[in-house]
mmCIF file of C-alpha atoms in Angstrom:
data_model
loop_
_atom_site.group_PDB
_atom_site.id
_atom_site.type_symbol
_atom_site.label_atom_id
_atom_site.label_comp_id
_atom_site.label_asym_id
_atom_site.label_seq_id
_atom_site.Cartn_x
_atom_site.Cartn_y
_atom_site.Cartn_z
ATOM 1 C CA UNK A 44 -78.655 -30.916 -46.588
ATOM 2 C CA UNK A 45 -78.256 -27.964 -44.016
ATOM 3 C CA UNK A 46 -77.644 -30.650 -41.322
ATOM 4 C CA UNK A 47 -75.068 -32.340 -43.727
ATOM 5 C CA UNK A 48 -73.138 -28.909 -44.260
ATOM 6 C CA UNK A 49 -73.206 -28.404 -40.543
ATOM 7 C CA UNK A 50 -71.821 -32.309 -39.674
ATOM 8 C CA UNK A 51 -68.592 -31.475 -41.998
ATOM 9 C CA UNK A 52 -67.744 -27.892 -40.417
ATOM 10 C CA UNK A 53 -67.701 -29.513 -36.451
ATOM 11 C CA UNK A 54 -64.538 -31.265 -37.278
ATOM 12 C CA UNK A 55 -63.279 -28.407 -38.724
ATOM 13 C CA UNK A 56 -63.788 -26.031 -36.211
ATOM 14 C CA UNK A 57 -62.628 -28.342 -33.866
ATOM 15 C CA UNK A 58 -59.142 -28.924 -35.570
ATOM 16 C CA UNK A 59 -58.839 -25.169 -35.976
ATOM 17 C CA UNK A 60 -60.042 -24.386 -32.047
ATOM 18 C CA UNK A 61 -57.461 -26.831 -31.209
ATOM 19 C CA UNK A 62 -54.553 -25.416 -33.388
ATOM 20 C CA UNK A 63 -55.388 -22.025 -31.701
ATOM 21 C CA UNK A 64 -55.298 -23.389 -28.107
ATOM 22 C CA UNK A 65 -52.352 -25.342 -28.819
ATOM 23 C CA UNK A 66 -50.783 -22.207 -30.073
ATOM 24 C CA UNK A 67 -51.814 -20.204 -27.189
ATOM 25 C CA UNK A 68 -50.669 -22.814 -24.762
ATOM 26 C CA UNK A 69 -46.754 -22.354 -26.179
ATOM 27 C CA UNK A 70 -46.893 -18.551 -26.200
ATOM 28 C CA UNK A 71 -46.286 -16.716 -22.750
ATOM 29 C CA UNK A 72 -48.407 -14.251 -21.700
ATOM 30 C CA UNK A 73 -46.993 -10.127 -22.288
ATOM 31 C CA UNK A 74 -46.363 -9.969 -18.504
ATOM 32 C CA UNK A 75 -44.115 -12.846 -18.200
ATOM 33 C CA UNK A 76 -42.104 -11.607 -21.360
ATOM 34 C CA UNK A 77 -41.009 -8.215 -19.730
ATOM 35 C CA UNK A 78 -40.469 -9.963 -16.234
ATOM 36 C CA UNK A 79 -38.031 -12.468 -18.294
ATOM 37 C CA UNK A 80 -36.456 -9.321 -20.013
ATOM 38 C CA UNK A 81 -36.769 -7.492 -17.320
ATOM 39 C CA UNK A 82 -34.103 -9.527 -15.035
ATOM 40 C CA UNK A 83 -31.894 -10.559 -18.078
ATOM 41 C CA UNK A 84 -31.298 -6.997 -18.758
ATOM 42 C CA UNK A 85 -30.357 -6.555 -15.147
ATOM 43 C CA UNK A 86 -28.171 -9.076 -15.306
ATOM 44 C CA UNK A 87 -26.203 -8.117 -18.000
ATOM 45 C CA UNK A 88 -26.304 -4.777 -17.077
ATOM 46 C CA UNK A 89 -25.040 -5.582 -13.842
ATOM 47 C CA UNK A 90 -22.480 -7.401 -15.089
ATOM 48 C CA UNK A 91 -21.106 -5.165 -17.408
ATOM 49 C CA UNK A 92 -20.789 -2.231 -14.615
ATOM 50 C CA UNK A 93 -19.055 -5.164 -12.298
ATOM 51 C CA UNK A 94 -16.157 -5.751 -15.224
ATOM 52 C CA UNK A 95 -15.963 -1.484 -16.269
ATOM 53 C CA UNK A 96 -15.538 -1.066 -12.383
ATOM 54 C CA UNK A 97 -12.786 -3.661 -12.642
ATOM 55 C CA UNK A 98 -11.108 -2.365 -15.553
ATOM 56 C CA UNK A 99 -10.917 0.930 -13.768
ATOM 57 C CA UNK A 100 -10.130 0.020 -10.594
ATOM 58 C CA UNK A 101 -6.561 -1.982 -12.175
ATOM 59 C CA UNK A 102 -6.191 1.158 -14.598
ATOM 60 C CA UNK A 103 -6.215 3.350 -11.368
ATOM 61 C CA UNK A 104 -4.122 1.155 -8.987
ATOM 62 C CA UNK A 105 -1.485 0.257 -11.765
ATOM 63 C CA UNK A 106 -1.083 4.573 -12.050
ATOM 64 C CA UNK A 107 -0.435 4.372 -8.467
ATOM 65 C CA UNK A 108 2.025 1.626 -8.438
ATOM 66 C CA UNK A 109 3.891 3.696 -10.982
ATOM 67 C CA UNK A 110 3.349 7.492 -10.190
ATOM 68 C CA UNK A 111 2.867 7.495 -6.393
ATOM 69 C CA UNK A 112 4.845 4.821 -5.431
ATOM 70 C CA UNK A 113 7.524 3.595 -7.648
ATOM 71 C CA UNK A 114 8.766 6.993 -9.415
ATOM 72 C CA UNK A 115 9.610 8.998 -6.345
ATOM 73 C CA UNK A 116 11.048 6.517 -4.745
ATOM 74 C CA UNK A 117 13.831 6.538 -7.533
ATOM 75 C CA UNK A 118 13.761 9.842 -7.995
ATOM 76 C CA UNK A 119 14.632 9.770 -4.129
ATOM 77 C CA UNK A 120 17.428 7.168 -4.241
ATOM 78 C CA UNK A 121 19.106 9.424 -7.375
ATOM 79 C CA UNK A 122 19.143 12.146 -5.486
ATOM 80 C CA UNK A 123 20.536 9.994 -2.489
ATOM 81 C CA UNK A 124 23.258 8.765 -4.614
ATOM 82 C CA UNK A 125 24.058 12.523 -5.331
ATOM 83 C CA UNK A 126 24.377 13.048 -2.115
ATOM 84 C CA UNK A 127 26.378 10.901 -1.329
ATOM 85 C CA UNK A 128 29.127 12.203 -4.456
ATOM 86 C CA UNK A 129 28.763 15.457 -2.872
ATOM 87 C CA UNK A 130 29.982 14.303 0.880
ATOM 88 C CA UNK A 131 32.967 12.154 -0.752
ATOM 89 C CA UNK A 132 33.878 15.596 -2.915
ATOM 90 C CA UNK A 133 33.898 17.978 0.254
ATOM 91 C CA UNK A 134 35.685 15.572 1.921
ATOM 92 C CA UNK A 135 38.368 14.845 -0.578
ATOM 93 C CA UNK A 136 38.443 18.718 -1.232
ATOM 94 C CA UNK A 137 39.383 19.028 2.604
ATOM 95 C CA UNK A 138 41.694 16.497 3.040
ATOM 96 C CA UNK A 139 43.948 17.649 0.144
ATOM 97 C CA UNK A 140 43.491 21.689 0.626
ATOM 98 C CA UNK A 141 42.577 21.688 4.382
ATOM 99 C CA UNK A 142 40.401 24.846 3.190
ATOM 100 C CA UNK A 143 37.001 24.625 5.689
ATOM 101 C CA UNK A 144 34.884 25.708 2.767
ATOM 102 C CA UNK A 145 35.619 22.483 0.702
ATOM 103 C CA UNK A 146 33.560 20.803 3.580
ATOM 104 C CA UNK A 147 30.365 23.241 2.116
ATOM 105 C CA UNK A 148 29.466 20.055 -0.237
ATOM 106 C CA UNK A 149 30.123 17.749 2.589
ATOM 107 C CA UNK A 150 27.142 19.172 5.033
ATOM 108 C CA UNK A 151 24.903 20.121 2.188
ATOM 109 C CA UNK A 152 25.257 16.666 0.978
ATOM 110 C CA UNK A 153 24.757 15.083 4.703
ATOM 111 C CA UNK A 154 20.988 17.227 4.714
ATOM 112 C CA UNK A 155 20.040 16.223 1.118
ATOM 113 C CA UNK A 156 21.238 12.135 2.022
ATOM 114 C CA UNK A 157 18.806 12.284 5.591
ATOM 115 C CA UNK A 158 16.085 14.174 3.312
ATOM 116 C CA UNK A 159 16.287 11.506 0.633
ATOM 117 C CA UNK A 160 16.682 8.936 3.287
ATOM 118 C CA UNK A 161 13.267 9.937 5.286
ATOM 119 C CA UNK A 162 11.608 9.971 1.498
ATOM 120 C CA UNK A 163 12.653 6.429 1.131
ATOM 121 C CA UNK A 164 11.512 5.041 4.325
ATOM 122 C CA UNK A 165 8.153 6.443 3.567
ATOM 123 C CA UNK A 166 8.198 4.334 -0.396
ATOM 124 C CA UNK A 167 9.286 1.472 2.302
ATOM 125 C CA UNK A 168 5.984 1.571 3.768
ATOM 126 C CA UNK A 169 4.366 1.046 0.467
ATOM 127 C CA UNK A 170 7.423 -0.783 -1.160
ATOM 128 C CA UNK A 171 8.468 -3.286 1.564
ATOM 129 C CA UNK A 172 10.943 -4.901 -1.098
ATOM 130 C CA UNK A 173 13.249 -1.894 -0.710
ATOM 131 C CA UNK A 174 13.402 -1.998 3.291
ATOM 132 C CA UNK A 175 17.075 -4.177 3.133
ATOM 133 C CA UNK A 176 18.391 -2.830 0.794
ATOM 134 C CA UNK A 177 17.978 0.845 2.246
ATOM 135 C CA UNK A 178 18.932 -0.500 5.893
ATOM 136 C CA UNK A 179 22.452 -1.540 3.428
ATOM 137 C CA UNK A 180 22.736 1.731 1.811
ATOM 138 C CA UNK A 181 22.124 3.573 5.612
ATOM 139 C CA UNK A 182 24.561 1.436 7.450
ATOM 140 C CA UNK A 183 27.374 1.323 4.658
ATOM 141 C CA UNK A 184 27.180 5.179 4.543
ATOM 142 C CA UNK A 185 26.812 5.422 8.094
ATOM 143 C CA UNK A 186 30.020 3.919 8.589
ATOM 144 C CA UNK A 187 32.157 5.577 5.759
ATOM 145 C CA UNK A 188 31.361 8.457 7.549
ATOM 146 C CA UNK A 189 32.053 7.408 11.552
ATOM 147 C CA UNK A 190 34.556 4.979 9.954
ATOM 148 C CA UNK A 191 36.766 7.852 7.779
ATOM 149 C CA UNK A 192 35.130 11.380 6.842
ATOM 150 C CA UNK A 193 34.227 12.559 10.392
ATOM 151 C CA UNK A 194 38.458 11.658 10.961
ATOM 152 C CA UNK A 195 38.961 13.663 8.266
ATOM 153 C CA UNK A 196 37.253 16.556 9.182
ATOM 154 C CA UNK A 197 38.771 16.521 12.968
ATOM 155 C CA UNK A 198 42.066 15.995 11.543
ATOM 156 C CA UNK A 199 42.767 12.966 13.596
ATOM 157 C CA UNK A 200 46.119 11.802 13.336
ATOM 158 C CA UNK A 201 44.607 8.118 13.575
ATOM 159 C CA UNK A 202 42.657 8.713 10.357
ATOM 160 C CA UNK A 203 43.144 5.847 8.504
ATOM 161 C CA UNK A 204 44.409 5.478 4.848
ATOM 162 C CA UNK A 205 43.151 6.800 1.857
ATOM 163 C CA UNK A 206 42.549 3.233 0.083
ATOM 164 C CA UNK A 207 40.435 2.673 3.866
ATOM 165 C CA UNK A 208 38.200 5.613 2.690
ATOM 166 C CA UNK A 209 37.794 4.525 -0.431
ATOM 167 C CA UNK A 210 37.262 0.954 -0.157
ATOM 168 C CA UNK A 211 34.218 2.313 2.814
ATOM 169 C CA UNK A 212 33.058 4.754 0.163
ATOM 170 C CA UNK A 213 32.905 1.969 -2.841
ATOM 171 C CA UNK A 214 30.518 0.391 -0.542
ATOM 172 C CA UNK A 215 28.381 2.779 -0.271
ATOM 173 C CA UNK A 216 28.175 3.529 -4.081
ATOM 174 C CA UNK A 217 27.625 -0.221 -4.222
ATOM 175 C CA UNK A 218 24.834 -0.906 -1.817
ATOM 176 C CA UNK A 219 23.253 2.145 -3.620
ATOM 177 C CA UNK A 220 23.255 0.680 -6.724
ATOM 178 C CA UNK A 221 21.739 -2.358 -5.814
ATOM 179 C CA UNK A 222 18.407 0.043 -4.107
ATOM 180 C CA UNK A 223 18.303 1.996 -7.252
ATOM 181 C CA UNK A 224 18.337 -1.243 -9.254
ATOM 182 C CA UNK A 225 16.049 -2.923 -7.286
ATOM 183 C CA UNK A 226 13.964 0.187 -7.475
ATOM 184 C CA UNK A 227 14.360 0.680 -11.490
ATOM 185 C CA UNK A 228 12.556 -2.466 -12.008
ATOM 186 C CA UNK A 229 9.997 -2.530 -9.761
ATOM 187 C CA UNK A 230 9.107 0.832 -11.391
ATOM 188 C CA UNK A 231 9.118 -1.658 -15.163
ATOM 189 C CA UNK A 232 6.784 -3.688 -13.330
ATOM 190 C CA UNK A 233 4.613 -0.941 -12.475
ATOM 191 C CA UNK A 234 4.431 0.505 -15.849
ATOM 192 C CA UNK A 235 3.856 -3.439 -17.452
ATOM 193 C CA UNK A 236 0.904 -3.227 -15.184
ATOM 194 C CA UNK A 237 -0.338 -0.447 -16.110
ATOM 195 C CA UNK A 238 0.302 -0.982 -19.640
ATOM 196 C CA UNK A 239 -1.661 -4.532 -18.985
ATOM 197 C CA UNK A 240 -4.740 -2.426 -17.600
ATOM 198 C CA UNK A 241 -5.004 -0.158 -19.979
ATOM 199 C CA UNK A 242 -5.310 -3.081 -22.578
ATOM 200 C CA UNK A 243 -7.718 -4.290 -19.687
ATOM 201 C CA UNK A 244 -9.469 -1.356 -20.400
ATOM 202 C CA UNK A 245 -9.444 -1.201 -23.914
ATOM 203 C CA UNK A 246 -11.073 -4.869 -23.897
ATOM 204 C CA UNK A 247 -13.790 -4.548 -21.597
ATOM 205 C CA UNK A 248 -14.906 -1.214 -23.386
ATOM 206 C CA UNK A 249 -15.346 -3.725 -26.583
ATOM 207 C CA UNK A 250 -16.984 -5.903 -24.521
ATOM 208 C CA UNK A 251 -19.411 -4.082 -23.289
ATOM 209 C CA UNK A 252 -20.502 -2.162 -26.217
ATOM 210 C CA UNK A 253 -20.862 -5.840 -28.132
ATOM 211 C CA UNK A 254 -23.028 -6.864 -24.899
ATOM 212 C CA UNK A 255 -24.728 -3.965 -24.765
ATOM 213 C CA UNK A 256 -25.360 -4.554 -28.920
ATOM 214 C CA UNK A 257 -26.344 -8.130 -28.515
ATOM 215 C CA UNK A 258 -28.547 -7.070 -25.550
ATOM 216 C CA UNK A 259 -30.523 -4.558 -28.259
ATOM 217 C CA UNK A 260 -31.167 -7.000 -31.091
ATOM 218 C CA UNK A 261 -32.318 -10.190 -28.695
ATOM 219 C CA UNK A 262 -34.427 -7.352 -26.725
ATOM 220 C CA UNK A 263 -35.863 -6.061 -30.952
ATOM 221 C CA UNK A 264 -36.226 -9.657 -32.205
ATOM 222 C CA UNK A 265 -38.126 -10.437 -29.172
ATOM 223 C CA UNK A 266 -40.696 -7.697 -29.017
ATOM 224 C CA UNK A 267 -41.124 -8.233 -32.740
ATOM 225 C CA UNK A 268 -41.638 -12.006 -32.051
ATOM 226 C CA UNK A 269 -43.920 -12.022 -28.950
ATOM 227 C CA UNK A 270 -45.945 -8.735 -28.769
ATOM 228 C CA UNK A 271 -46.143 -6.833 -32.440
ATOM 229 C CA UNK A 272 -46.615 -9.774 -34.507
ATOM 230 C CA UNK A 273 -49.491 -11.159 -32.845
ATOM 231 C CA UNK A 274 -50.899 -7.821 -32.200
#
């Protein structure tokens, strides 16, 4: 009977040791399951700092496009253009009152154009776009003066008309334009860019916090999985 009992429970324990290895056999071993985490987690991690550093790094060059770059240079070629009404007033002023103080506006104007001028070749550096149109604006007002205001000023009988002077002058109010319009919208295309990487911004912030979520609940459901529930 006892020899019986004990023929039945061999197969049994044999199915059951075998269910047990076989089980064993599929499940990794606790060291392999935090190497595997291990590296994931580094690789997302890693990752996610490459795309915040991104993010940033647009956010920050778009300010500069827009603060450094772009705004003073048209803040420099309005004042320019002031200037430049200035030197046409004195030396309107002086031709019709031959007073020497109406030429005040002229020489203060003069200073203010080369100051603006100097500010603009530095944006040019930066801002290579603008480098023929300011060589236009420089040589057109270059000339109105050579050309008609420094006649004015010496009185020199060969001064020539006043439709000359203004014809030079409407030159130089054109050629202006055209920087400070070429300058106006490369300063929309700054702030596009900028409004682009803050959006840039906005989205890899979501991204990483649903990573970084994600990243918990595989890292939970697989210490629940593989080390508390057999323990």
């Amino acid at each position: 009977m006892t020899a019986t009992v004990d023929l039945v429970r061999q197969p049994r324990r044999r199915r059951l040791r075998m269910r047990l290895n076989t089980a064993g056999g599929t499940r990794w071993p606790l060291a392999r399951v935090f190497v595997v985490g291990a590296v994931l987690a580094a690789l997302v991690g890693t990752g996610t700092v490459v795309l915040g550093v991104s993010a940033l790094w647009r956010l920050t060059e778009a300010r500069s496009a827009l603060l450094d770059r772009a705004g003073p240079a048209v803040l420099a070629v309005q004042d320019l253009s002031t200037a430049q009404v200035d030197q046409e007033t004195g030396v309107r002023g002086y031709l019709l009152a031959g007073e020497p103080q109406f030429l005040d506006p002229y020489f203060a104007g003069v200073d203010r154009s080369r100051a603006a001028v100097t500010q603009l070749r530095a944006s040019a550096e930066t801002l290579p776009e603008i480098g023929p149109d300011l060589d236009a604006v420089v040589a057109a007002e270059q000339e109105w003066r050579t050309a008609y205001a420094e006649h004015v000023i010496a009185v020199d009988p060969a001064t020539p008309g006043l439709d000359a002077g203004r014809a030079l002058f409407d030159r130089v109010r054109s050629t202006t334009a055209g920087l400070e319009e070429r300058l106006t919208g490369l300063r929309l295309d700054a702030r596009e860019r900028l409004q682009s990487a803050a959006s840039f911004v906005a989205w890899a912030g979501a991204a990483i916090g649903a990573t970084l979520l994600v990243l918990l609940a595989v890292v939970g459901i697989g210490l629940r999985r593989m080390v508390l529930r057999p323990v």
